PDB file of C-alpha atoms in Angstrom:
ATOM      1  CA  UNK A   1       0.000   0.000   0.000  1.00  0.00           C
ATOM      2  CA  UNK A   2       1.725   3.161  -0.818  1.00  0.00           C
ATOM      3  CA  UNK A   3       0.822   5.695   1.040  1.00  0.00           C
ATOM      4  CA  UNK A   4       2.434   8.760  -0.463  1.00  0.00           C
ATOM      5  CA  UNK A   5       1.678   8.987  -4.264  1.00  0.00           C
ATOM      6  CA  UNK A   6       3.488  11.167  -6.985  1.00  0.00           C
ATOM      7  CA  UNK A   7       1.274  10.467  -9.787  1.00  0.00           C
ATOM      8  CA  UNK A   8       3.020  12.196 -12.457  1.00  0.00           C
ATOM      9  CA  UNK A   9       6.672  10.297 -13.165  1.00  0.00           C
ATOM     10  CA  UNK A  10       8.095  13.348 -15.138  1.00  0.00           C
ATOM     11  CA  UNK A  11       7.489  16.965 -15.798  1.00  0.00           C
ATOM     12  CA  UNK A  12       8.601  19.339 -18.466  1.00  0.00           C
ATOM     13  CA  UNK A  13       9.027  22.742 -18.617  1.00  0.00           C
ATOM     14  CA  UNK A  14      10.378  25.619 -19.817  1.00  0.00           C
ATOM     15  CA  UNK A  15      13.417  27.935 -18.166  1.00  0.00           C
ATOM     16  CA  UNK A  16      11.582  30.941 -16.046  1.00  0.00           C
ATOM     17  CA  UNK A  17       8.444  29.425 -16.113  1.00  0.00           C
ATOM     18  CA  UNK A  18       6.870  27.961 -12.838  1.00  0.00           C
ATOM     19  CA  UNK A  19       7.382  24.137 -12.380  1.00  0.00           C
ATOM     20  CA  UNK A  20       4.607  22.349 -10.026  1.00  0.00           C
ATOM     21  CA  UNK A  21       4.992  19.270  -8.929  1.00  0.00           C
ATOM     22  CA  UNK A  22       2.473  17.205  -7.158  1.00  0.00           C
ATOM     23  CA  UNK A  23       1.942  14.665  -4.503  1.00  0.00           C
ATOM     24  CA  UNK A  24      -1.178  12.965  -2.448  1.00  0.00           C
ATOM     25  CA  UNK A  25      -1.030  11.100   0.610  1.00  0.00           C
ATOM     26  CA  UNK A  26      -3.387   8.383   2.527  1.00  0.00           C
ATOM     27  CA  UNK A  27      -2.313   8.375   6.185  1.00  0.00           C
ATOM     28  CA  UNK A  28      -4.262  10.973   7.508  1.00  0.00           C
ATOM     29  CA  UNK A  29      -2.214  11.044  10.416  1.00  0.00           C
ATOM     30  CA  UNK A  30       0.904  11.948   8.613  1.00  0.00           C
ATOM     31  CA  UNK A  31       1.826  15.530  10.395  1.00  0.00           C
ATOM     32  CA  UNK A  32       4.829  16.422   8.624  1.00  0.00           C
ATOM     33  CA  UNK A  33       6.102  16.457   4.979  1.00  0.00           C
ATOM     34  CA  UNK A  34       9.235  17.208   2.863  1.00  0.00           C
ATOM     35  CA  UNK A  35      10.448  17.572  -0.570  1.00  0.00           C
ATOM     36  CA  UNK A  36      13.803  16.189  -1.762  1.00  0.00           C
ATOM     37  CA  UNK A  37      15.596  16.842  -4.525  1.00  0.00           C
ATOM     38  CA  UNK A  38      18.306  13.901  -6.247  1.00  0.00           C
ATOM     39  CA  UNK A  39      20.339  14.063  -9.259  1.00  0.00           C
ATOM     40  CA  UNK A  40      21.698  10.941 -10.899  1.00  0.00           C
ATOM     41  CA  UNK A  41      24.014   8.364  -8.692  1.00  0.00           C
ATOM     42  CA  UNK A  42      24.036  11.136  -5.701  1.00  0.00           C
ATOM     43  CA  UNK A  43      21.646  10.947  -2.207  1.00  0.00           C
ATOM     44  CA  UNK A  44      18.991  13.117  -2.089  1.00  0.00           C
ATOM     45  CA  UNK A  45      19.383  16.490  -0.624  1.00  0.00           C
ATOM     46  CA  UNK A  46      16.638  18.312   1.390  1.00  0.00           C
ATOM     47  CA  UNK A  47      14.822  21.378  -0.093  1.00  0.00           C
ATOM     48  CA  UNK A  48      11.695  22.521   2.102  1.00  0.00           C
ATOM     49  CA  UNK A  49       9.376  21.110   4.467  1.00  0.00           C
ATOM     50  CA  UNK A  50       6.066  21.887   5.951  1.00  0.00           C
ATOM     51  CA  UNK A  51       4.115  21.149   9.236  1.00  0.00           C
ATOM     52  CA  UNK A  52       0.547  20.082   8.713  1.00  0.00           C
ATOM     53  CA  UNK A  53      -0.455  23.110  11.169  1.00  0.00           C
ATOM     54  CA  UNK A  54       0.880  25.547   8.224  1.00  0.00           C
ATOM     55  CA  UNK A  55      -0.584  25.401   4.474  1.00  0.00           C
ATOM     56  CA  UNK A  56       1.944  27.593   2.801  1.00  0.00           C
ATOM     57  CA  UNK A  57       6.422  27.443   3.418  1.00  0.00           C
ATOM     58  CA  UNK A  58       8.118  29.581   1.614  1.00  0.00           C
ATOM     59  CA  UNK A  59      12.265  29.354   0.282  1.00  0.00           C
ATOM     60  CA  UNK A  60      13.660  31.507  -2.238  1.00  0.00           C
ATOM     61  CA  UNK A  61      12.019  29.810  -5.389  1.00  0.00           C
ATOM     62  CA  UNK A  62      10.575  26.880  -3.734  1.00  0.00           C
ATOM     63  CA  UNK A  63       6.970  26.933  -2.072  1.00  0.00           C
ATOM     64  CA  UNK A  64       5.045  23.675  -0.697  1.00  0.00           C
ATOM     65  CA  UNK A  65       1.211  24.139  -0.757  1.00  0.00           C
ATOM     66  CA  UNK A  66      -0.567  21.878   2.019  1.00  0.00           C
ATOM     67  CA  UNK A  67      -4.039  20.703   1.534  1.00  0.00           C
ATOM     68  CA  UNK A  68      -5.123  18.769   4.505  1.00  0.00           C
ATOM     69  CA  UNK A  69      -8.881  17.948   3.285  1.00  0.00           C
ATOM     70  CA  UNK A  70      -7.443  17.278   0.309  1.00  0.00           C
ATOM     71  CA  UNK A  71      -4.415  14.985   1.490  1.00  0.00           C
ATOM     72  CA  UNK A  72      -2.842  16.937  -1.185  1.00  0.00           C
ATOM     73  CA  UNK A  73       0.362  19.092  -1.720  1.00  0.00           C
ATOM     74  CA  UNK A  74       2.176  20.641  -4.193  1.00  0.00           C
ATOM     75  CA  UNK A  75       5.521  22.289  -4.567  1.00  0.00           C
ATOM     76  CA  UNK A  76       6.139  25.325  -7.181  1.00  0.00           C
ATOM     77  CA  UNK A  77       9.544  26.229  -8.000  1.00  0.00           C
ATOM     78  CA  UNK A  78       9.454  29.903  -9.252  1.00  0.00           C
ATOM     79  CA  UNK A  79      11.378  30.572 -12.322  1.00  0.00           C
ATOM     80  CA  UNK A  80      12.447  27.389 -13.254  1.00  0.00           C
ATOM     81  CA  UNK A  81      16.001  27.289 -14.028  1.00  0.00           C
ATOM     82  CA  UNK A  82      18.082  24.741 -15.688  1.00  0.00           C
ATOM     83  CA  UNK A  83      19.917  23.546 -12.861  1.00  0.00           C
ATOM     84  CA  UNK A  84      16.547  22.553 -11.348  1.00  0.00           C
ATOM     85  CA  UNK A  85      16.296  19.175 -13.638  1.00  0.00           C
ATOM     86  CA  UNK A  86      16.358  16.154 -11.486  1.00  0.00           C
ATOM     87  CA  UNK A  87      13.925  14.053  -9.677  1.00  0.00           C
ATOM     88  CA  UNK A  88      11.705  15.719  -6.881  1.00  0.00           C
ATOM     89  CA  UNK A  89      10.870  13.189  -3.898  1.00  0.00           C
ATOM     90  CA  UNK A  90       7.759  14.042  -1.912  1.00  0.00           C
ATOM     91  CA  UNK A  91       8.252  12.523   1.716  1.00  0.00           C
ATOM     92  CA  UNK A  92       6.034  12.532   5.018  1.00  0.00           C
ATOM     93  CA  UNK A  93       6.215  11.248   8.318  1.00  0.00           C
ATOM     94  CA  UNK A  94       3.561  10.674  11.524  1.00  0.00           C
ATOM     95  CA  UNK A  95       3.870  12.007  14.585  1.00  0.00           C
ATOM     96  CA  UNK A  96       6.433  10.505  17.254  1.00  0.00           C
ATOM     97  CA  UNK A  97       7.636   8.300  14.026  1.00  0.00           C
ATOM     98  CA  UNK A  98      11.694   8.061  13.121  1.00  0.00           C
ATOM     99  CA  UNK A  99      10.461   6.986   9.680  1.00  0.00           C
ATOM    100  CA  UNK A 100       9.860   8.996   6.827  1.00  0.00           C
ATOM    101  CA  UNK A 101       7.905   7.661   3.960  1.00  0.00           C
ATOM    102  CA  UNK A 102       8.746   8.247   0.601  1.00  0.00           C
ATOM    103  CA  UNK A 103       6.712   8.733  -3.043  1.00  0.00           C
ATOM    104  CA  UNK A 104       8.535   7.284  -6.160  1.00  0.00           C
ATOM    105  CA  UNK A 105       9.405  10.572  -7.643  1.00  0.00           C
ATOM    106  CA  UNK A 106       9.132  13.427 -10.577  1.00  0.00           C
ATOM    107  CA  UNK A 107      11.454  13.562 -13.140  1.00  0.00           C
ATOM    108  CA  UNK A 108      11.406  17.294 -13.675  1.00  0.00           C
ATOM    109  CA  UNK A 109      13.315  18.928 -16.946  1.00  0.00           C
ATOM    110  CA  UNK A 110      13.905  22.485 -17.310  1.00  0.00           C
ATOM    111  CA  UNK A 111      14.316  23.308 -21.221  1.00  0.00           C
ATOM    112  CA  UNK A 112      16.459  26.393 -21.663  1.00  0.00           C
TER     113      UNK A 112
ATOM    114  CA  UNK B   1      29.092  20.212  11.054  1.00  0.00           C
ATOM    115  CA  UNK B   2      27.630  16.833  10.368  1.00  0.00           C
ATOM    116  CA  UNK B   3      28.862  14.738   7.992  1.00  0.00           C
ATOM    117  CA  UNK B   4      27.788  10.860   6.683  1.00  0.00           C
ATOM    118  CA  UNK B   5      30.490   9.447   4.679  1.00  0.00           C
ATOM    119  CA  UNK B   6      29.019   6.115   2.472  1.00  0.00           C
ATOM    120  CA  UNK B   7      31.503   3.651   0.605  1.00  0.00           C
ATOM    121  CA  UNK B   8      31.808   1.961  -1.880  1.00  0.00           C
ATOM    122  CA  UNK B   9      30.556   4.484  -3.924  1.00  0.00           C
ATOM    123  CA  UNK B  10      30.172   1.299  -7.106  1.00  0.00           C
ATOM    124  CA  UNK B  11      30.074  -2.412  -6.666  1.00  0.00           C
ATOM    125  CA  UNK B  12      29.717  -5.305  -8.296  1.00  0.00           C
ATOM    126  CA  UNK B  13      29.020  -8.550  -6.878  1.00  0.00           C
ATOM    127  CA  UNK B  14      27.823 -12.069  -8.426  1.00  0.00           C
ATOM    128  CA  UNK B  15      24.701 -13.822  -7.363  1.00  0.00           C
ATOM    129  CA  UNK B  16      25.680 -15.359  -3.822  1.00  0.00           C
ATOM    130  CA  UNK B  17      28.467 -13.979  -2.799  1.00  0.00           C
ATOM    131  CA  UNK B  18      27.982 -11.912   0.390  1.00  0.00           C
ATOM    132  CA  UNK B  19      27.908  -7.838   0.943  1.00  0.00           C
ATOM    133  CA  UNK B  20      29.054  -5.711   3.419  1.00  0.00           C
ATOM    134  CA  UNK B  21      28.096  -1.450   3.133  1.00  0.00           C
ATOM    135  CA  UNK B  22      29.543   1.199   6.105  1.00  0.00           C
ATOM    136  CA  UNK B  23      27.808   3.992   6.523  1.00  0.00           C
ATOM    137  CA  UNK B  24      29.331   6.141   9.680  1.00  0.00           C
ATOM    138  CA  UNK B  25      28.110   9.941  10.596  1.00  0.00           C
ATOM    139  CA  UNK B  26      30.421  12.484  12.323  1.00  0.00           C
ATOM    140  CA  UNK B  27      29.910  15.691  14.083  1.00  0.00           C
ATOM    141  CA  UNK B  28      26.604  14.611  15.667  1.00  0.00           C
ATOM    142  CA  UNK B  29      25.854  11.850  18.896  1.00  0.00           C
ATOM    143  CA  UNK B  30      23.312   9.437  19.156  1.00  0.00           C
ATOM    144  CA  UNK B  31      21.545  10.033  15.735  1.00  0.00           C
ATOM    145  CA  UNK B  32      18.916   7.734  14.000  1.00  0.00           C
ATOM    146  CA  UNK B  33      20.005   5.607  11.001  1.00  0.00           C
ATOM    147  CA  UNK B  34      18.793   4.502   8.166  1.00  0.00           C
ATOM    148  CA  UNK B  35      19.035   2.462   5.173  1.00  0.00           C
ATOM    149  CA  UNK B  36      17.179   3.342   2.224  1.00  0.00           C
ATOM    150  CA  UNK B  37      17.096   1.145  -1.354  1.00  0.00           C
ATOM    151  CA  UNK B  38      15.993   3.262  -4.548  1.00  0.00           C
ATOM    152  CA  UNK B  39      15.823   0.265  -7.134  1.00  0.00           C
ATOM    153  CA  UNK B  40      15.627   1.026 -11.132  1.00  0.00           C
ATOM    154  CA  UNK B  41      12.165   2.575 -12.294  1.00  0.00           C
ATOM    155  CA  UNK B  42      11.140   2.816  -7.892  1.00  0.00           C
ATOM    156  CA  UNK B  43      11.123   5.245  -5.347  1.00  0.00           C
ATOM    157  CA  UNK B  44      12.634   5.265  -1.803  1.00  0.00           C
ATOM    158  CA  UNK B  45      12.137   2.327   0.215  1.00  0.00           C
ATOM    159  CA  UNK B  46      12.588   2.000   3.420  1.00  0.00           C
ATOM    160  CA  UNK B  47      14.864  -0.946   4.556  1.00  0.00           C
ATOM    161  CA  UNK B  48      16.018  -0.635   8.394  1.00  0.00           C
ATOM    162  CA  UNK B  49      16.274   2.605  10.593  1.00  0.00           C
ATOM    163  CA  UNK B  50      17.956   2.086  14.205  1.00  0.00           C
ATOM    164  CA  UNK B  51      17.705   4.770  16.625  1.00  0.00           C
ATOM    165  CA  UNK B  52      20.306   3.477  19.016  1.00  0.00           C
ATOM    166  CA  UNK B  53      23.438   0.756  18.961  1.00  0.00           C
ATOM    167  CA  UNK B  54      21.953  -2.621  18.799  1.00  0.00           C
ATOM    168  CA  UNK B  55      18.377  -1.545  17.742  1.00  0.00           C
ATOM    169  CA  UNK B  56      17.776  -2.238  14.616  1.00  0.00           C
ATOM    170  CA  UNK B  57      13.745  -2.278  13.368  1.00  0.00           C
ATOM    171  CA  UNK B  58      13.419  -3.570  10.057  1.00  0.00           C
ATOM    172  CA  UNK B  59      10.938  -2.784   7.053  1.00  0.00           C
ATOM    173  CA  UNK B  60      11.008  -4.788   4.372  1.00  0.00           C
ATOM    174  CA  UNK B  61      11.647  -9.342   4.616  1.00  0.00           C
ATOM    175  CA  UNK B  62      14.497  -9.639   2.518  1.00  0.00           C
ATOM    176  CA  UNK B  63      18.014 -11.561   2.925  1.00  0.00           C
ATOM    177  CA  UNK B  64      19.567  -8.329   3.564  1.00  0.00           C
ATOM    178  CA  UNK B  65      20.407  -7.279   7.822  1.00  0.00           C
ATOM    179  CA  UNK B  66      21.880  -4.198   9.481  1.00  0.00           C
ATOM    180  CA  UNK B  67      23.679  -3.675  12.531  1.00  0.00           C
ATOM    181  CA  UNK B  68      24.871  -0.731  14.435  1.00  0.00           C
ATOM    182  CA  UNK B  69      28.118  -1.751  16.026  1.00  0.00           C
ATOM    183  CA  UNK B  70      29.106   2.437  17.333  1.00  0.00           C
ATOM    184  CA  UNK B  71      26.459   5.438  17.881  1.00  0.00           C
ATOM    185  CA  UNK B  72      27.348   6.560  14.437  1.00  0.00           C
ATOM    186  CA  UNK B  73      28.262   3.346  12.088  1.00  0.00           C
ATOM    187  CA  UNK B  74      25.629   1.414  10.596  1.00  0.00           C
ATOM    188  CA  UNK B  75      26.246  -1.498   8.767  1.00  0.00           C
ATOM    189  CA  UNK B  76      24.155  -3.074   5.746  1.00  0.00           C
ATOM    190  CA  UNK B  77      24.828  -6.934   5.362  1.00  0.00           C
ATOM    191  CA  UNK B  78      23.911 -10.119   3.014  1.00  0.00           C
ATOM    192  CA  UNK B  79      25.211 -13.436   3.149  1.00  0.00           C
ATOM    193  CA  UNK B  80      23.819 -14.399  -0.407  1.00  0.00           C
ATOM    194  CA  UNK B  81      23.113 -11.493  -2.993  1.00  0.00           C
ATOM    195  CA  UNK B  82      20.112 -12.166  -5.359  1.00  0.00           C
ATOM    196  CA  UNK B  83      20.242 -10.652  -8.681  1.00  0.00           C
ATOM    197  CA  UNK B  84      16.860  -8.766  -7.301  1.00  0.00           C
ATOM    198  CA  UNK B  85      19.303  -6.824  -4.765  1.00  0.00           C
ATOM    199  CA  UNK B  86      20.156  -4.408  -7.312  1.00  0.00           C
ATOM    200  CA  UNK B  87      19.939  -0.600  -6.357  1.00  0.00           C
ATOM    201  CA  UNK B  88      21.322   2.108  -5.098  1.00  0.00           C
ATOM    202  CA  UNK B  89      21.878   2.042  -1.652  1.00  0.00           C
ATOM    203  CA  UNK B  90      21.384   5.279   0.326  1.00  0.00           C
ATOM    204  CA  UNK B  91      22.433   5.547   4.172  1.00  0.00           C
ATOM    205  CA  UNK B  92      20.784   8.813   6.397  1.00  0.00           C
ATOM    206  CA  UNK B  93      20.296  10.005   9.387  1.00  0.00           C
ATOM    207  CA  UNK B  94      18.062  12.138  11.374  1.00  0.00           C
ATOM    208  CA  UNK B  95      17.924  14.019  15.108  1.00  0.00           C
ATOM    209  CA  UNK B  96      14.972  12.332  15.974  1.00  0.00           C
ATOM    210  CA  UNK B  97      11.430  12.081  14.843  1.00  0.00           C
ATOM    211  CA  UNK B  98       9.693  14.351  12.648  1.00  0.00           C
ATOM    212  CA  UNK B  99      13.159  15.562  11.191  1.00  0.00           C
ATOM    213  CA  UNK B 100      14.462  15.540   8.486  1.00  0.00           C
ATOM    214  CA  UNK B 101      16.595  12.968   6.833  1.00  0.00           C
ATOM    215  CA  UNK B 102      20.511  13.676   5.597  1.00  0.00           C
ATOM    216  CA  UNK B 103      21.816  11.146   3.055  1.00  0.00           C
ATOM    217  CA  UNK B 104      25.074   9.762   2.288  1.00  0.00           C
ATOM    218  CA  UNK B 105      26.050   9.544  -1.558  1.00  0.00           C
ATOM    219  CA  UNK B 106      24.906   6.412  -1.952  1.00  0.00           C
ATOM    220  CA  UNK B 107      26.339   3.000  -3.484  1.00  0.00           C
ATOM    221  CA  UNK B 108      25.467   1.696  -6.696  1.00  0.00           C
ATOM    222  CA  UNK B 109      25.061  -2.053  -6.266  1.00  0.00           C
ATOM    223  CA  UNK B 110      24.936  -4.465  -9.430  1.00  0.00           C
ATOM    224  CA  UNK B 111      24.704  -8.151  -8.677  1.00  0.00           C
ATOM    225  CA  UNK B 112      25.116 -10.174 -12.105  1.00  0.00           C
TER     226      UNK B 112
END
């Protein structure tokens, strides 16, 4: 049973534009969720997270959206640059857990 | 600063033989540990975390094992590769719960 779903395996788009990428999550008691970035043959490296008492985190270009009715949320990078191209993990993790629980991943490619 | 040093960074092994991956963290005491397994066309999963020396919990039923020897060394183990334990192997660690996860560079396993 997967509980935290990235639907969409890759995502195009062009350089300045705005990139969204999506996720949706089952456990309705997961309190806490993250975004990862990971280029080729290297670990993943952390980009923004969000508590599920918030609905909007904001970074520099990166935003996470947090619908909790919705078990939904989203992460907009704002322009898209080139150097942004590489797969975008959505994680989240219950309260009092260790273990964080991952979706499969967005391919995203930003076309100068 | 905290650091997680991961090695091999490549290795190739033939079916049976057995497998041995370090993963130690410095600059921090006491952290949880994990082992993570991002397999071709897949997502993150989850194979053992340990949040102290000699507790391991595992995930997944598989013929792979960890152990945690020191506070910050965590050891992935096999005593008979299957070609189906192909994947790149990611060591992390975290504070605590609800944190966030820091990843080693990962190994790129190939067992032919």
């Amino acid at each position: 049973d997967q509980q935290v779903k990235q639907n969409s395996p890759s995502l195009s788009v062009q350089e300045g534009r705005i990139s969204i990428l999506n996720c949706d999550y089952t456990n309705s008691m997961f309190d806490y969720f993250l975004w990862y970035k990971k280029y080729p043959a290297e670990g993943p490296t952390f980009l923004i997270s969000i508590s599920s008492i918030k609905d909007k985190n904001e970074d520099g270009r990166f935003t996470v959206f947090l619908n909790k009715s919705a078990k939904h949320l989203s992460l907009h990078i704002v322009p898209s640059q080139p150097g942004d191209s590489a797969v975008y993990f959505c994680a989240a993790s219950q309260g009092g857990s260790e273990k964080l629980v991952f979706g499969k991943g967005t391919k995203l490619t930003v076309n100068p | 600063s905290q650091t997680i040093h991961q090695w091999p960074a490549t290795l190739v092994q033939p079916v049976g033989s057995p497998l041995s991956l370090e993963c130690t963290v410095e600059g921090t005491s006491n952290p949880n540990l994990y082992w993570y397994r991002q397999a071709a066309g897949r997502g993150l999963q989850l194979l053992f975390y340990s949040v102290g020396i000699g507790q391991i919990s595992s995930e997944v039923p598989q013929n792979l094992s960890a152990s945690r020897p020191q506070d910050r060394q965590f050891i992935l183990s096999s005593k008979k590769l299957l070609l189906s334990d192909s994947g790149f192997y990611l060591c992390a660690w975290s504070w605590g719960v609800n944190e966030k996860l820091f990843f080693g560079s990962g190994t790129q396993l190939s067992v032919l």
